[in-house]
Amino acid sequence: MNQTTLTAPVARAEALTKTYGSGENEVAALRGVSASFAPGQFTAIMGPSGSGKSTFLYCLAGLETVTSGSVMIGDVDLTTLSRTQLTVLRGGRLGFVFQAFNLLPVLTAEENIRLTARMSGRKADEAWFGVLVDALGLRPRLGHRPSQLSGGQQQRVAVARALLTRPEVLFADEPTGNLDSRSGAEVLRFLRSAVDAYRQTVVMVTHDPVAAAYADRVLFLADGRIVDELTGPTIDAVHARMRRLEG
Ligand SMILES: Nc1ncnc2c1ncn2[C@@H]1O[C@H](COP(=O)(O)OP(=O)(O)O)[C@@H](O)[C@H]1O
Ligand SMILES: [Mg+2]
């Protein structure tokens, strides 16, 4: 039996819809998406451009409001929270990594890593800080500003920042989209090891079958709906499904 059926999900979307704009500018980005994310599960979300991947991730992470449906993080329905409650929950329980790194240019790598923890008023776990910095190879770069770091190093700083608060779920939107394949592989291997060693739950949007193959399963979106799912994905299997979707 797989663990999904045995364990309460960390995150769950139920009949999620999201419509942008109104009238003739209306865009139905999500048209009823339901999915569960088990503890320690690494999920990749794939689909053609414009299929709703980023919208789905942002709604799950409480960074975007939903039009209808619910998003459960543990037993809290994000869609019922005030903006302030949402900010508090996000700061501690959810981590986010963006394609464009989103580091603050005037802060050093170390200050960037500590930023989310500091803003959520938590005392950082120094032992965990050390584990992350070493596992991500950032120890010699802690005093550098983002402009002095490679793209791969900047993204590893962003990953450390997102994980320092030990979030229940790490969300990542195309985290390797701006990286060369070698730096991308370093980030992906680290995400995989965080899942395997610490049971970190990860939800990652990607358009790259190589990246998706690091995950435990892949959800495929098309036109705002989940249309397919692959467990234990291989690069070839993901390629084949994507070709069919983009057909
Ligand atoms: N802020 C927005 N305002 C209006 N339409 C949007 C907005 N964000 C996304 N969309 C539209 O919603 C659909 C899904 O977008 P998105 O979730 O970004 O897709 P993906 O990440 O799969 O490329 C697209 O048609 C896109 O143009
Ligand atoms: Mg996107």
Short mmCIF file of C-alpha atoms and ligand atoms in Angstrom, two decimals:
data_model
loop_
_atom_site.label_atom_id
_atom_site.label_comp_id
_atom_site.label_asym_id
_atom_site.label_seq_id
_atom_site.Cartn_x
_atom_site.Cartn_y
_atom_site.Cartn_z
CA MET A 1 0.00 0.00 0.00
CA ASN A 2 1.40 3.41 -0.71
CA GLN A 3 1.89 5.97 2.05
CA THR A 4 -0.67 8.39 0.59
CA THR A 5 -3.50 6.14 1.72
CA LEU A 6 -2.06 5.66 5.21
CA THR A 7 -1.08 9.16 6.28
CA ALA A 8 -3.03 12.39 6.61
CA PRO A 9 -1.97 14.75 3.83
CA VAL A 10 0.17 17.79 4.64
CA ALA A 11 -1.62 19.80 1.99
CA ARG A 12 -4.81 19.21 0.05
CA ALA A 13 -6.71 21.09 -2.62
CA GLU A 14 -10.39 20.38 -3.04
CA ALA A 15 -12.36 21.48 -6.12
CA LEU A 16 -10.13 24.49 -6.56
CA THR A 17 -11.12 27.08 -9.13
CA LYS A 18 -9.41 30.32 -10.00
CA THR A 19 -10.72 32.87 -12.46
CA TYR A 20 -8.77 35.98 -13.38
CA GLY A 21 -10.47 39.12 -14.69
CA SER A 22 -14.12 39.46 -15.65
CA GLY A 23 -16.35 39.83 -18.68
CA GLU A 24 -14.57 39.29 -21.94
CA ASN A 25 -11.19 39.36 -20.14
CA GLU A 26 -12.16 36.41 -17.97
CA VAL A 27 -9.61 33.60 -17.81
CA ALA A 28 -10.43 30.34 -16.03
CA ALA A 29 -6.94 29.35 -14.88
CA LEU A 30 -8.10 26.48 -12.61
CA ARG A 31 -11.34 24.60 -13.33
CA GLY A 32 -11.77 22.26 -10.36
CA VAL A 33 -8.47 20.86 -9.16
CA SER A 34 -8.30 18.33 -6.32
CA ALA A 35 -5.05 16.81 -5.10
CA SER A 36 -3.41 15.57 -1.89
CA PHE A 37 0.22 15.88 -0.85
CA ALA A 38 1.46 13.29 1.64
CA PRO A 39 4.22 13.96 4.19
CA GLY A 40 7.65 13.34 2.70
CA GLN A 41 6.29 13.15 -0.84
CA PHE A 42 8.00 14.99 -3.69
CA THR A 43 5.46 16.02 -6.33
CA ALA A 44 6.22 17.65 -9.66
CA ILE A 45 3.52 19.60 -11.49
CA MET A 46 3.81 19.69 -15.25
CA GLY A 47 1.71 20.82 -18.17
CA PRO A 48 1.80 23.03 -21.23
CA SER A 49 2.49 26.75 -20.84
CA GLY A 50 -0.64 28.50 -19.56
CA SER A 51 -2.19 25.29 -18.18
CA GLY A 52 -2.40 26.75 -14.65
CA LYS A 53 0.70 25.28 -12.98
CA SER A 54 1.89 28.49 -11.30
CA THR A 55 -1.65 29.50 -10.36
CA PHE A 56 -2.18 26.10 -8.71
CA LEU A 57 1.09 26.38 -6.77
CA TYR A 58 0.38 29.95 -5.66
CA CYS A 59 -3.11 29.01 -4.48
CA LEU A 60 -1.73 26.01 -2.55
CA ALA A 61 0.90 28.23 -0.93
CA GLY A 62 -1.57 30.97 0.02
CA LEU A 63 0.17 33.47 -2.26
CA GLU A 64 -2.92 33.81 -4.46
CA THR A 65 -6.59 33.89 -3.46
CA VAL A 66 -8.90 31.19 -4.83
CA THR A 67 -12.24 31.75 -6.56
CA SER A 68 -13.86 28.64 -5.04
CA GLY A 69 -12.86 25.41 -3.35
CA SER A 70 -10.53 24.90 -0.42
CA VAL A 71 -6.84 24.57 0.33
CA MET A 72 -6.01 22.66 3.49
CA ILE A 73 -2.61 22.91 5.15
CA GLY A 74 -2.87 20.30 7.87
CA ASP A 75 -6.33 21.00 9.27
CA VAL A 76 -6.36 24.72 8.43
CA ASP A 77 -8.36 25.92 5.43
CA LEU A 78 -6.26 28.74 3.94
CA THR A 79 -9.27 30.15 2.11
CA THR A 80 -10.92 31.09 5.44
CA LEU A 81 -7.93 33.01 6.83
CA SER A 82 -7.50 36.77 6.96
CA ARG A 83 -4.53 38.28 5.17
CA THR A 84 -2.68 38.65 8.49
CA GLN A 85 -3.38 35.07 9.57
CA LEU A 86 -2.19 33.88 6.18
CA THR A 87 1.06 35.84 6.42
CA VAL A 88 1.77 34.33 9.84
CA LEU A 89 1.04 30.79 8.66
CA ARG A 90 3.10 31.21 5.49
CA GLY A 91 6.10 32.60 7.37
CA GLY A 92 6.48 29.57 9.57
CA ARG A 93 4.80 26.59 7.95
CA LEU A 94 5.28 27.10 4.22
CA GLY A 95 8.44 27.69 2.22
CA PHE A 96 8.62 29.10 -1.27
CA VAL A 97 11.35 29.13 -3.93
CA PHE A 98 10.91 31.16 -7.12
CA GLN A 99 12.47 30.81 -10.55
CA ALA A 100 14.05 34.26 -10.21
CA PHE A 101 15.63 33.54 -6.77
CA ASN A 102 14.09 36.73 -5.23
CA LEU A 103 17.02 37.48 -2.92
CA LEU A 104 17.49 40.96 -1.47
CA PRO A 105 20.51 42.46 -3.25
CA VAL A 106 21.75 44.55 -0.31
CA LEU A 107 21.88 41.59 2.08
CA THR A 108 24.63 38.99 2.29
CA ALA A 109 23.90 35.33 1.61
CA GLU A 110 23.69 34.65 5.35
CA GLU A 111 21.32 37.59 5.93
CA ASN A 112 19.15 36.41 3.04
CA ILE A 113 19.04 32.87 4.44
CA ARG A 114 17.95 34.21 7.83
CA LEU A 115 15.40 36.67 6.43
CA THR A 116 12.18 34.61 6.47
CA ALA A 117 12.92 33.16 9.90
CA ARG A 118 13.69 36.64 11.20
CA MET A 119 10.54 38.18 9.72
CA SER A 120 8.37 35.45 11.22
CA GLY A 121 9.88 36.31 14.61
CA ARG A 122 11.35 32.86 15.11
CA LYS A 123 14.67 32.12 16.64
CA ALA A 124 16.67 30.24 14.02
CA ASP A 125 17.82 26.74 14.88
CA GLU A 126 21.61 27.25 14.59
CA ALA A 127 22.39 23.55 14.19
CA TRP A 128 19.87 23.33 11.34
CA PHE A 129 21.31 26.51 9.79
CA GLY A 130 24.72 24.80 9.76
CA VAL A 131 23.34 21.60 8.26
CA LEU A 132 21.65 23.52 5.44
CA VAL A 133 24.63 25.74 4.70
CA ASP A 134 26.99 22.76 4.50
CA ALA A 135 24.64 20.53 2.53
CA LEU A 136 24.14 23.35 0.01
CA GLY A 137 27.87 24.16 -0.17
CA LEU A 138 27.30 27.76 0.94
CA ARG A 139 29.70 28.00 3.88
CA PRO A 140 32.43 29.88 1.92
CA ARG A 141 29.84 32.25 0.39
CA LEU A 142 27.95 33.43 3.46
CA GLY A 143 29.42 36.96 3.41
CA HIS A 144 28.78 37.51 -0.30
CA ARG A 145 25.96 39.53 -1.80
CA PRO A 146 23.72 37.99 -4.48
CA SER A 147 25.53 39.92 -7.26
CA GLN A 148 28.75 38.13 -6.22
CA LEU A 149 27.14 34.69 -6.50
CA SER A 150 26.42 32.45 -9.48
CA GLY A 151 22.80 31.66 -10.34
CA GLY A 152 23.16 28.21 -8.82
CA GLN A 153 24.56 29.65 -5.60
CA GLN A 154 21.77 32.24 -5.44
CA GLN A 155 19.13 29.55 -5.84
CA ARG A 156 20.80 27.45 -3.14
CA VAL A 157 20.62 30.51 -0.84
CA ALA A 158 16.91 30.78 -1.67
CA VAL A 159 16.41 27.09 -0.86
CA ALA A 160 18.24 27.45 2.47
CA ARG A 161 16.10 30.51 3.30
CA ALA A 162 12.91 28.59 2.52
CA LEU A 163 13.94 25.58 4.63
CA LEU A 164 15.41 27.34 7.67
CA THR A 165 11.98 27.59 9.33
CA ARG A 166 11.45 23.84 8.70
CA PRO A 167 8.28 24.41 6.66
CA GLU A 168 5.71 21.64 6.38
CA VAL A 169 5.71 22.10 2.63
CA LEU A 170 8.34 23.54 0.31
CA PHE A 171 6.79 25.01 -2.84
CA ALA A 172 9.01 25.74 -5.83
CA ASP A 173 7.99 27.34 -9.14
CA GLU A 174 10.46 26.35 -11.89
CA PRO A 175 13.38 26.46 -9.40
CA THR A 176 15.85 25.34 -12.07
CA GLY A 177 14.34 27.40 -14.91
CA ASN A 178 17.11 30.03 -14.77
CA LEU A 179 19.98 27.61 -14.15
CA ASP A 180 22.34 25.66 -16.40
CA SER A 181 21.83 21.91 -16.22
CA ARG A 182 24.69 21.30 -13.81
CA SER A 183 23.57 23.93 -11.26
CA GLY A 184 20.01 22.76 -11.75
CA ALA A 185 21.01 19.19 -10.96
CA GLU A 186 22.68 20.34 -7.72
CA VAL A 187 19.48 22.03 -6.57
CA LEU A 188 17.36 19.01 -7.57
CA ARG A 189 19.67 16.53 -5.85
CA PHE A 190 19.46 18.62 -2.69
CA LEU A 191 15.64 18.73 -2.82
CA ARG A 192 15.61 14.95 -3.31
CA SER A 193 17.95 14.46 -0.33
CA ALA A 194 15.79 16.74 1.87
CA VAL A 195 12.82 14.51 1.02
CA ASP A 196 14.76 11.30 1.68
CA ALA A 197 16.69 12.39 4.78
CA TYR A 198 14.22 14.76 6.51
CA ARG A 199 10.90 13.71 5.01
CA GLN A 200 10.50 17.21 3.60
CA THR A 201 7.31 17.55 1.55
CA VAL A 202 8.05 19.25 -1.79
CA VAL A 203 5.72 20.51 -4.52
CA MET A 204 7.59 21.73 -7.59
CA VAL A 205 6.37 23.17 -10.87
CA THR A 206 8.65 22.40 -13.81
CA HIS A 207 8.48 22.08 -17.57
CA ASP A 208 11.63 19.93 -17.62
CA PRO A 209 11.16 16.12 -17.69
CA VAL A 210 14.67 15.69 -16.24
CA ALA A 211 13.67 17.78 -13.20
CA ALA A 212 10.30 16.02 -12.89
CA ALA A 213 12.05 12.63 -12.79
CA TYR A 214 13.55 13.58 -9.38
CA ALA A 215 10.01 13.56 -7.93
CA ASP A 216 7.99 10.65 -6.53
CA ARG A 217 5.04 11.49 -8.74
CA VAL A 218 4.04 13.93 -11.43
CA LEU A 219 0.66 15.63 -11.76
CA PHE A 220 -0.13 16.82 -15.28
CA LEU A 221 -2.30 19.89 -15.80
CA ALA A 222 -3.99 20.88 -19.02
CA ASP A 223 -6.35 23.82 -19.38
CA GLY A 224 -6.83 24.22 -15.63
CA ARG A 225 -7.49 20.55 -14.81
CA ILE A 226 -5.42 17.60 -13.63
CA VAL A 227 -5.56 15.24 -16.57
CA ASP A 228 -2.91 12.67 -15.71
CA GLU A 229 -0.66 11.38 -12.94
CA LEU A 230 2.54 9.36 -13.01
CA THR A 231 4.08 7.59 -10.02
CA GLY A 232 7.81 6.82 -9.97
CA PRO A 233 8.42 8.95 -13.08
CA THR A 234 11.27 8.31 -15.48
CA ILE A 235 12.49 10.97 -17.91
CA ASP A 236 11.18 8.96 -20.87
CA ALA A 237 7.77 8.37 -19.33
CA VAL A 238 7.38 12.09 -18.51
CA HIS A 239 8.47 13.01 -22.05
CA ALA A 240 5.89 10.66 -23.52
CA ARG A 241 3.02 12.08 -21.41
CA MET A 242 4.03 15.66 -22.21
CA ARG A 243 4.19 14.91 -25.94
CA ARG A 244 0.69 13.52 -25.73
CA LEU A 245 -0.57 16.63 -23.86
CA GLU A 246 1.11 19.09 -26.20
CA GLY A 247 0.19 16.85 -29.16
N1 LIG B 1 -2.48 37.70 -12.81
C1 LIG B 1 -3.11 37.19 -13.87
N2 LIG B 1 -4.09 37.90 -14.50
C2 LIG B 1 -4.74 37.39 -15.55
N3 LIG B 1 -4.53 36.17 -16.07
C3 LIG B 1 -3.57 35.41 -15.50
C4 LIG B 1 -2.82 35.88 -14.38
N4 LIG B 1 -1.94 34.91 -14.02
C5 LIG B 1 -2.13 33.88 -14.88
N5 LIG B 1 -3.12 34.19 -15.77
C6 LIG B 1 -3.63 33.32 -16.84
O1 LIG B 1 -4.04 32.10 -16.25
C7 LIG B 1 -3.67 30.99 -17.06
C8 LIG B 1 -2.74 30.07 -16.29
O2 LIG B 1 -1.52 30.75 -16.03
P1 LIG B 1 -0.32 30.12 -15.21
O3 LIG B 1 -0.85 29.53 -13.94
O4 LIG B 1 0.74 31.15 -15.10
O5 LIG B 1 0.13 28.94 -16.19
P2 LIG B 1 1.51 28.10 -16.26
O6 LIG B 1 2.27 28.37 -15.01
O7 LIG B 1 1.08 26.69 -16.42
O8 LIG B 1 2.23 28.59 -17.48
C9 LIG B 1 -3.03 31.58 -18.31
O9 LIG B 1 -4.02 31.72 -19.31
C10 LIG B 1 -2.56 32.95 -17.85
O10 LIG B 1 -2.51 33.86 -18.92
MG MG B 2 4.19 29.26 -14.65
#
